Structure formats: C-alpha cells, structure tokens
XYZ file of C-alpha atoms in Angstrom:
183
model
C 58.437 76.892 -99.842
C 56.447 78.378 -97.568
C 56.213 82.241 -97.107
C 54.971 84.877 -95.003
C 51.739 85.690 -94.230
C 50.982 89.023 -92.573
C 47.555 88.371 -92.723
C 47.567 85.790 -90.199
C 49.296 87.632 -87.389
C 47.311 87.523 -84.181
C 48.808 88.831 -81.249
C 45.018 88.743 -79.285
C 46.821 86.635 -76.488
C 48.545 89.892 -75.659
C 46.996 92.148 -73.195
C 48.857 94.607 -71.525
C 46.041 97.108 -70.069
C 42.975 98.624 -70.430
C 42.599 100.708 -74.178
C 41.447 103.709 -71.909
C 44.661 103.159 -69.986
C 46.987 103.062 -73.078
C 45.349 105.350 -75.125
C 45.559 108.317 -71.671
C 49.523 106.947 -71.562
C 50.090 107.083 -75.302
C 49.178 111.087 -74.970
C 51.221 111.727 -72.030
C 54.003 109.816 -73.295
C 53.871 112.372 -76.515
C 53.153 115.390 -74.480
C 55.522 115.412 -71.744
C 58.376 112.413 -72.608
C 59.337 112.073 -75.866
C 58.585 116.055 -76.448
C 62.137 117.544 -76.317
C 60.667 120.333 -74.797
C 60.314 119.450 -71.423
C 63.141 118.893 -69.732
C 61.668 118.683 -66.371
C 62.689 115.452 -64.713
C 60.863 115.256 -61.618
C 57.572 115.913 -63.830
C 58.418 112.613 -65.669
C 59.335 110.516 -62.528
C 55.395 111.927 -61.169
C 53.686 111.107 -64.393
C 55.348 107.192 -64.410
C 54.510 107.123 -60.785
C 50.681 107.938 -61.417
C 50.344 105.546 -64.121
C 51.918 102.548 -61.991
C 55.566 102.293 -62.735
C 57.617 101.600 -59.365
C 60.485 104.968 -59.845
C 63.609 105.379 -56.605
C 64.953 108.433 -55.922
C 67.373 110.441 -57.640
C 65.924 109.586 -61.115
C 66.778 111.673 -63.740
C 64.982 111.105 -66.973
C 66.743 113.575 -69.678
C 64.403 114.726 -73.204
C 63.193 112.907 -75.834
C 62.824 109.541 -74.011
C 59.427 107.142 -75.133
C 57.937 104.364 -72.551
C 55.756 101.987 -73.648
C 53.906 100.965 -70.559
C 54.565 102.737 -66.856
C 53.243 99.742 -65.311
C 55.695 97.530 -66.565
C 58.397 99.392 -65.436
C 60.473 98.882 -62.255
C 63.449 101.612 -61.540
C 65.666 101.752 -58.289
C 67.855 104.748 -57.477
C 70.442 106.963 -58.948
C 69.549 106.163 -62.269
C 70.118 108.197 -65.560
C 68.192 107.898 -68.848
C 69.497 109.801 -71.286
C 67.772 111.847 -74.137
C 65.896 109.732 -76.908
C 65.884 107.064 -74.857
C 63.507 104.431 -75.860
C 61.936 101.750 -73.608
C 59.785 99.396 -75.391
C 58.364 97.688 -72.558
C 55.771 94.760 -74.328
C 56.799 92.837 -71.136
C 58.467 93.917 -67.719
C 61.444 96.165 -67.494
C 63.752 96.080 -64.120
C 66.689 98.946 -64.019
C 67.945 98.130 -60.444
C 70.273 101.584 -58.688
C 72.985 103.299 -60.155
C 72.500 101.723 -63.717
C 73.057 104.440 -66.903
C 70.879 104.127 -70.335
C 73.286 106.400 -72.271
C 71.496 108.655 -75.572
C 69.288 107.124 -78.061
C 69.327 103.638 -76.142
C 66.584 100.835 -76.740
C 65.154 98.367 -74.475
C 62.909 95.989 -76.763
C 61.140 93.497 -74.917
C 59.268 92.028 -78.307
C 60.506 90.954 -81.346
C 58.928 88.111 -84.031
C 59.111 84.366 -84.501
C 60.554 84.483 -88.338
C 60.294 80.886 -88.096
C 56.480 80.893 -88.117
C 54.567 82.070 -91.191
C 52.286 84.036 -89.001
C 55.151 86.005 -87.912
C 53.775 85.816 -84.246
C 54.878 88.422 -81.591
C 57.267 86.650 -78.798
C 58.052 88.709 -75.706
C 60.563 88.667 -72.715
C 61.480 90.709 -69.626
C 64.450 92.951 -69.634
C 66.841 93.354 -66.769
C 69.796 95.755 -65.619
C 71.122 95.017 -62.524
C 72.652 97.588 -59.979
C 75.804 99.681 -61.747
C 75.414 98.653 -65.320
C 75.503 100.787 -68.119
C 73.761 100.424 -71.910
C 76.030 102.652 -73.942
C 74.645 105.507 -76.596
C 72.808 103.967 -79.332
C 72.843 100.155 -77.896
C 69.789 98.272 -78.114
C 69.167 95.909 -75.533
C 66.967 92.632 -76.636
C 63.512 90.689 -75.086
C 64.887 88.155 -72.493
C 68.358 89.672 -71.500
C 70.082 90.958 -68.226
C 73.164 92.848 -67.956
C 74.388 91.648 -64.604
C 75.904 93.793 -62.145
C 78.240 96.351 -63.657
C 78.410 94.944 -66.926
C 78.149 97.437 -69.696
C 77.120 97.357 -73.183
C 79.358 99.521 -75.346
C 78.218 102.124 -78.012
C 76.250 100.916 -80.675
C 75.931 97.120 -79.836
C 73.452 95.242 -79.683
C 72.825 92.810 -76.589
C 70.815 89.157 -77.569
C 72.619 87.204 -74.740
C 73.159 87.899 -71.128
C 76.035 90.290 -70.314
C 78.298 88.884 -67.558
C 79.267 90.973 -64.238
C 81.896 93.477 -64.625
C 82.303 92.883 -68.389
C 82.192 94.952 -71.165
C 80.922 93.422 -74.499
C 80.496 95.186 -78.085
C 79.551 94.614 -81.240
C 76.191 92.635 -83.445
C 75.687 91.131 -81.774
C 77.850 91.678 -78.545
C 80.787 89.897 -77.956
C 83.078 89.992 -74.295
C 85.673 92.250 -75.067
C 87.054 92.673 -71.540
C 86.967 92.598 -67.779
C 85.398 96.062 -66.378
C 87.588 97.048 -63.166
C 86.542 100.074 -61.240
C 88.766 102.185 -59.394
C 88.587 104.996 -57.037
C-alpha cells in the first residue's frame, strides 16, 4: 500500500508574487485586518486598493477578517464581510455587488490531491455572483460559484456550484429550497 509522503511535496510551480510583496502584505494583513482592533473600514478598502485588489464602493469590511493575496481579489459594490472573515485566496477571488460573507466565513481556493502520495497543492478560483450570501461559519471550496442570489446557509460547506436563488445546507451542501425575495 502506498502511503504518504510529506517529504515530497513541491508546490514550486506556485507563484503568486514577489516574497517582498507577500512578506509587506503578510504584516499589514496582521496589523490592520485580522487585528480586532481596528474597526476602520475605509482604512481596509485603501490598504487592498494599494496592494492591487480591484474594491467598489460601499465596502464594508467588519474586524478580524484575514486576506491572503489583495491582488487576487476582485470586489464590486455594496458588499459586507463580516468579522473573522477569512479569504484564502491561493487563486482568484470574484465577490460581484450586493453579495454578504456573514461571521467567521472561509473562502479556500486550495486544498490537496489525497490521491497523490506527494500530497500536491491543487487550486481553483472562487466566485459569488451579484446578491448571494455565504452564511456565518460556511466555508466556501477552490473551484465553486454561488450564482446569483444563491445562499449558503450557516455552517455548510459548499464543494459544488450553488444554483440561482437557492438555498443549500449541510457537508457538504445539499438544495434545500427555492430563495424568493420579496419587497
């Protein structure tokens, strides 16, 4: 049977900026996001800006919450992103307007090929289209959208794309219903 060996992981392939780059981001991200301490918004939504992440208006980015890498993130308007919010961007992240990361969410764009003995890193893009919502605690997997006002109910965990205006819970998430919106 063959087992596995961390030993040969090599994720070399994988370049996602320059060290001086990550290493400036990694102490801004500690400083001024994930410290609960500053709960100035519009700070946040300058800092992403300056290190290349594409932010709307009417962002509002709540304590606690941990990027990976600005310059893989793409954000429209209106949204929310709630406290200890984490977005694990390995690969590119699109939140398109009006779409709500409820607390303690997780966008993971990487994960590991169990199947290979090198336990090799596989990424994928993440995308939330316009009015969809990732409920408190959900975690939100590497290749999956949530179309258009679907939403991803507390605690679940998204592998598969979420259909428009449905709601799906669970692990992993199942459709539970139709979303309908009303005045």
């Amino acid at each position: 049977m063959i087992k596995v060996d961390i030993k040969k992981y090599d994720n070399s392939w994988y370049n996602p900026g320059s060290k001086i780059k990550i290493l400036l981001w990694y102490f801004v991200n500690v400083l001024f996001f994930i410290n609960p301490l500053n709960p100035i918004s519009s700070l946040k939504v300058f800092l992403l800006r300056l290190f290349g992440a594409k932010i709307g208006e009417g962002v509002v980015f709540k304590p606690g919450v941990s990027v990976k890498y600005p310059w893989l993130l793409e954000i429209g308007n209106s949204v929310w992103v709630g406290e200890s919010v984490w977005i694990d961007n390995l690969a590119k992240v699109t939140i398109e307007d009006n779409v709500c990361l409820s607390q303690g969410a997780m966008l993971l764009c990487g994960n590991h090929d169990y199947k290979k003995s090198s336990f090799d890193l596989k990424i994928g893009e993440i995308n939330l289209k316009e009015g969809s919502w990732v409920g408190a605690k959900s975690i939100v997997c590497p290749g999956v959208t949530l179309e258009s006002h679907a939403i991803l109910a507390v605690n679940s965990v998204a592998t598969n794309n979420l259909e428009t205006y449905s709601i799906y819970q669970g692990n992993p998430a199942v459709k539970v219903r139709e979303r309908k919106i009303t005045e």
